[in-house]
Amino acid sequence: MNEIRQSPEWNAFLKNPSKENCDMLKNTASNLDLTQRQKSALQEALQTTQALDLFAVRSSSPEEDLKDTSFAGQYETYLGVLKDQVPHYIAQAFSSVFDTRVVEYKRLNGLDIYQPKIALVVQKQIKSDISGIAFSINPNNNCYDEVMINASYGLGEAIVSGIVTPDTY
């Protein structure tokens, strides 16, 4: 984020957070390299994995699920990533914080577009025959005494993206 804030694209974005400037900023972010410290930490974390293991590179933000907002599907997630591709997809997922959809949604909901926040998670991806999403609070009625689970065949991404209508428990 420090490198982004020192770029000419960031300065253009500050003056005019247009789609053009968001796209230029996102492009700059997607081409960033990890620092040596980040590369070392990633290499250490991945050293116990196998060459053909698959990974999920997921993004999240502390602003994502606030009381009156939901950023579902606006930040990027990449599935089926090979070990040597992880750094590239970290940059791609990171850059989604500057996507026009995210910036515009934040602006429409009164959130600060000039203080972008994002976290990335790299997880070993397992082959799943069935996936599910568990909610500790029933999202249909906000009941704290109910748990709801959505499940479907295949990857959970099909549920999250709305490609399938899941079974609900």
mmCIF file of C-alpha atoms in Angstrom:
data_model
loop_
_atom_site.group_PDB
_atom_site.id
_atom_site.type_symbol
_atom_site.label_atom_id
_atom_site.label_comp_id
_atom_site.label_asym_id
_atom_site.label_seq_id
_atom_site.Cartn_x
_atom_site.Cartn_y
_atom_site.Cartn_z
ATOM 1 C CA MET A 1 0.000 0.000 0.000
ATOM 2 C CA ASN A 2 2.938 2.327 0.722
ATOM 3 C CA GLU A 3 4.258 1.872 -2.805
ATOM 4 C CA ILE A 4 0.813 2.583 -4.266
ATOM 5 C CA ARG A 5 0.453 5.775 -2.231
ATOM 6 C CA GLN A 6 3.703 7.066 -3.718
ATOM 7 C CA SER A 7 2.643 6.463 -7.325
ATOM 8 C CA PRO A 8 1.431 9.030 -9.878
ATOM 9 C CA GLU A 9 -1.680 6.867 -10.327
ATOM 10 C CA TRP A 10 -2.562 7.373 -6.643
ATOM 11 C CA ASN A 11 -2.199 11.130 -7.026
ATOM 12 C CA ALA A 12 -4.490 11.058 -10.072
ATOM 13 C CA PHE A 13 -6.994 8.965 -8.098
ATOM 14 C CA LEU A 14 -6.928 11.460 -5.212
ATOM 15 C CA LYS A 15 -7.783 14.294 -7.605
ATOM 16 C CA ASN A 16 -10.458 12.348 -9.483
ATOM 17 C CA PRO A 17 -11.552 8.822 -8.442
ATOM 18 C CA SER A 18 -12.949 8.100 -11.923
ATOM 19 C CA LYS A 19 -13.223 4.690 -13.582
ATOM 20 C CA GLU A 20 -10.154 5.538 -15.691
ATOM 21 C CA ASN A 21 -8.067 6.395 -12.629
ATOM 22 C CA CYS A 22 -9.343 3.325 -10.725
ATOM 23 C CA ASP A 23 -8.354 1.135 -13.684
ATOM 24 C CA MET A 24 -4.866 2.683 -13.866
ATOM 25 C CA LEU A 25 -4.397 2.282 -10.100
ATOM 26 C CA LYS A 26 -5.632 -1.309 -10.226
ATOM 27 C CA ASN A 27 -3.233 -2.056 -13.096
ATOM 28 C CA THR A 28 -0.315 -0.586 -11.143
ATOM 29 C CA ALA A 29 -1.248 -2.643 -8.073
ATOM 30 C CA SER A 30 -1.627 -5.863 -10.062
ATOM 31 C CA ASN A 31 1.947 -5.489 -11.336
ATOM 32 C CA LEU A 32 3.568 -4.999 -7.927
ATOM 33 C CA ASP A 33 6.115 -7.532 -6.735
ATOM 34 C CA LEU A 34 6.260 -8.862 -3.214
ATOM 35 C CA THR A 35 9.020 -7.398 -1.054
ATOM 36 C CA GLN A 36 11.945 -9.672 -0.235
ATOM 37 C CA ARG A 37 10.561 -10.071 3.285
ATOM 38 C CA GLN A 38 7.148 -11.063 1.909
ATOM 39 C CA LYS A 39 8.723 -13.497 -0.579
ATOM 40 C CA SER A 40 10.716 -15.145 2.231
ATOM 41 C CA ALA A 41 7.648 -15.470 4.463
ATOM 42 C CA LEU A 42 5.593 -16.930 1.615
ATOM 43 C CA GLN A 43 8.353 -19.348 0.626
ATOM 44 C CA GLU A 44 8.670 -20.504 4.231
ATOM 45 C CA ALA A 45 4.919 -20.980 4.557
ATOM 46 C CA LEU A 46 4.727 -22.984 1.326
ATOM 47 C CA GLN A 47 7.836 -25.115 1.835
ATOM 48 C CA THR A 48 5.909 -28.046 3.323
ATOM 49 C CA THR A 49 3.497 -28.218 0.369
ATOM 50 C CA GLN A 50 3.869 -30.307 -2.766
ATOM 51 C CA ALA A 51 4.621 -28.906 -6.233
ATOM 52 C CA LEU A 52 1.216 -29.955 -7.602
ATOM 53 C CA ASP A 53 -0.843 -28.755 -4.632
ATOM 54 C CA LEU A 54 -3.535 -26.234 -5.483
ATOM 55 C CA PHE A 55 -4.200 -23.059 -3.531
ATOM 56 C CA ALA A 56 -6.951 -20.518 -3.048
ATOM 57 C CA VAL A 57 -5.885 -16.876 -2.890
ATOM 58 C CA ARG A 58 -8.688 -15.065 -1.089
ATOM 59 C CA SER A 59 -9.256 -11.420 -0.344
ATOM 60 C CA SER A 60 -11.168 -9.802 2.455
ATOM 61 C CA SER A 61 -11.552 -6.382 3.996
ATOM 62 C CA PRO A 62 -12.499 -5.137 7.462
ATOM 63 C CA GLU A 63 -15.149 -3.025 5.704
ATOM 64 C CA GLU A 64 -16.617 -5.993 3.863
ATOM 65 C CA ASP A 65 -19.386 -7.046 6.214
ATOM 66 C CA LEU A 66 -20.428 -4.024 8.221
ATOM 67 C CA LYS A 67 -23.936 -3.599 9.583
ATOM 68 C CA ASP A 68 -25.343 -1.850 6.513
ATOM 69 C CA THR A 69 -22.959 -2.989 3.758
ATOM 70 C CA SER A 70 -21.993 -6.189 1.997
ATOM 71 C CA PHE A 71 -19.133 -6.326 -0.468
ATOM 72 C CA ALA A 72 -19.822 -9.959 -1.424
ATOM 73 C CA GLY A 73 -18.179 -10.797 -4.723
ATOM 74 C CA GLN A 74 -16.498 -7.423 -5.211
ATOM 75 C CA TYR A 75 -13.024 -8.384 -4.020
ATOM 76 C CA GLU A 76 -11.284 -11.053 -6.082
ATOM 77 C CA THR A 77 -10.656 -14.668 -5.105
ATOM 78 C CA TYR A 78 -8.649 -17.104 -7.201
ATOM 79 C CA LEU A 79 -9.036 -20.873 -6.974
ATOM 80 C CA GLY A 80 -6.888 -23.675 -8.361
ATOM 81 C CA VAL A 81 -3.669 -21.649 -8.144
ATOM 82 C CA LEU A 82 -0.405 -23.568 -8.541
ATOM 83 C CA LYS A 83 2.404 -22.955 -6.042
ATOM 84 C CA ASP A 84 4.578 -20.968 -8.458
ATOM 85 C CA GLN A 85 1.586 -18.784 -9.418
ATOM 86 C CA VAL A 86 0.745 -17.705 -5.850
ATOM 87 C CA PRO A 87 2.725 -14.404 -5.911
ATOM 88 C CA HIS A 88 1.038 -13.345 -9.155
ATOM 89 C CA TYR A 89 -2.443 -14.040 -7.783
ATOM 90 C CA ILE A 90 -1.640 -12.278 -4.512
ATOM 91 C CA ALA A 91 -1.018 -9.130 -6.572
ATOM 92 C CA GLN A 92 -4.207 -9.696 -8.574
ATOM 93 C CA ALA A 93 -6.320 -10.143 -5.442
ATOM 94 C CA PHE A 94 -4.663 -7.134 -3.782
ATOM 95 C CA SER A 95 -5.429 -4.943 -6.788
ATOM 96 C CA SER A 96 -9.163 -5.640 -6.458
ATOM 97 C CA VAL A 97 -9.293 -3.109 -3.596
ATOM 98 C CA PHE A 98 -9.018 -0.454 -6.336
ATOM 99 C CA ASP A 99 -11.717 -1.934 -8.584
ATOM 100 C CA THR A 100 -14.246 0.644 -9.730
ATOM 101 C CA ARG A 101 -17.097 -1.453 -8.278
ATOM 102 C CA VAL A 102 -15.489 -1.399 -4.832
ATOM 103 C CA VAL A 103 -14.657 2.315 -4.912
ATOM 104 C CA GLU A 104 -18.124 3.286 -6.134
ATOM 105 C CA TYR A 105 -19.878 1.018 -3.607
ATOM 106 C CA LYS A 106 -17.809 2.539 -0.793
ATOM 107 C CA ARG A 107 -18.562 6.059 -1.993
ATOM 108 C CA LEU A 108 -22.304 5.337 -2.242
ATOM 109 C CA ASN A 109 -22.278 3.951 1.313
ATOM 110 C CA GLY A 110 -20.295 6.791 2.871
ATOM 111 C CA LEU A 111 -17.076 4.801 3.394
ATOM 112 C CA ASP A 112 -13.661 6.416 2.968
ATOM 113 C CA ILE A 113 -12.341 5.625 -0.515
ATOM 114 C CA TYR A 114 -8.956 7.179 0.293
ATOM 115 C CA GLN A 115 -8.052 4.645 3.008
ATOM 116 C CA PRO A 116 -8.298 1.282 1.191
ATOM 117 C CA LYS A 117 -8.061 -1.777 3.412
ATOM 118 C CA ILE A 118 -7.600 -5.355 2.274
ATOM 119 C CA ALA A 119 -6.271 -8.620 3.652
ATOM 120 C CA LEU A 120 -5.223 -11.664 1.657
ATOM 121 C CA VAL A 121 -5.285 -15.291 2.666
ATOM 122 C CA VAL A 122 -3.504 -18.113 0.867
ATOM 123 C CA GLN A 123 -5.019 -21.497 1.671
ATOM 124 C CA LYS A 124 -4.249 -24.969 0.468
ATOM 125 C CA GLN A 125 -7.246 -25.941 -1.621
ATOM 126 C CA ILE A 126 -8.708 -29.364 -1.088
ATOM 127 C CA LYS A 127 -10.603 -31.329 -3.680
ATOM 128 C CA SER A 128 -14.170 -31.100 -2.543
ATOM 129 C CA ASP A 129 -17.069 -33.222 -3.667
ATOM 130 C CA ILE A 130 -19.440 -31.128 -1.554
ATOM 131 C CA SER A 131 -18.946 -27.651 -0.118
ATOM 132 C CA GLY A 132 -20.833 -25.535 2.313
ATOM 133 C CA ILE A 133 -21.049 -22.145 3.908
ATOM 134 C CA ALA A 134 -22.024 -21.965 7.565
ATOM 135 C CA PHE A 135 -23.550 -18.863 9.126
ATOM 136 C CA SER A 136 -23.335 -18.552 12.910
ATOM 137 C CA ILE A 137 -26.325 -16.196 12.768
ATOM 138 C CA ASN A 138 -29.229 -16.967 10.466
ATOM 139 C CA PRO A 139 -28.860 -14.318 7.719
ATOM 140 C CA ASN A 140 -32.518 -14.653 6.718
ATOM 141 C CA ASN A 141 -33.879 -13.388 10.029
ATOM 142 C CA ASN A 142 -30.774 -12.330 12.029
ATOM 143 C CA CYS A 143 -31.663 -14.847 14.720
ATOM 144 C CA TYR A 144 -28.657 -15.402 16.993
ATOM 145 C CA ASP A 145 -30.074 -18.744 18.170
ATOM 146 C CA GLU A 146 -30.095 -20.302 14.694
ATOM 147 C CA VAL A 147 -27.307 -21.571 12.488
ATOM 148 C CA MET A 148 -27.781 -21.839 8.728
ATOM 149 C CA ILE A 149 -25.724 -23.917 6.306
ATOM 150 C CA ASN A 150 -25.822 -23.695 2.519
ATOM 151 C CA ALA A 151 -24.364 -26.734 0.724
ATOM 152 C CA SER A 152 -23.890 -27.904 -2.831
ATOM 153 C CA TYR A 153 -21.798 -30.272 -4.928
ATOM 154 C CA GLY A 154 -18.373 -28.999 -6.025
ATOM 155 C CA LEU A 155 -16.531 -25.896 -4.903
ATOM 156 C CA GLY A 156 -18.097 -23.416 -2.513
ATOM 157 C CA GLU A 157 -17.408 -20.669 -5.041
ATOM 158 C CA ALA A 158 -20.468 -21.861 -6.998
ATOM 159 C CA ILE A 159 -22.604 -21.098 -3.928
ATOM 160 C CA VAL A 160 -20.997 -17.726 -3.209
ATOM 161 C CA SER A 161 -21.240 -16.542 -6.815
ATOM 162 C CA GLY A 162 -24.864 -17.636 -7.153
ATOM 163 C CA ILE A 163 -24.188 -20.135 -9.952
ATOM 164 C CA VAL A 164 -26.125 -22.803 -8.049
ATOM 165 C CA THR A 165 -29.076 -22.786 -5.678
ATOM 166 C CA PRO A 166 -27.711 -24.577 -2.622
ATOM 167 C CA ASP A 167 -29.481 -26.903 -0.242
ATOM 168 C CA THR A 168 -30.209 -25.068 2.987
ATOM 169 C CA TYR A 169 -30.038 -26.582 6.457
#
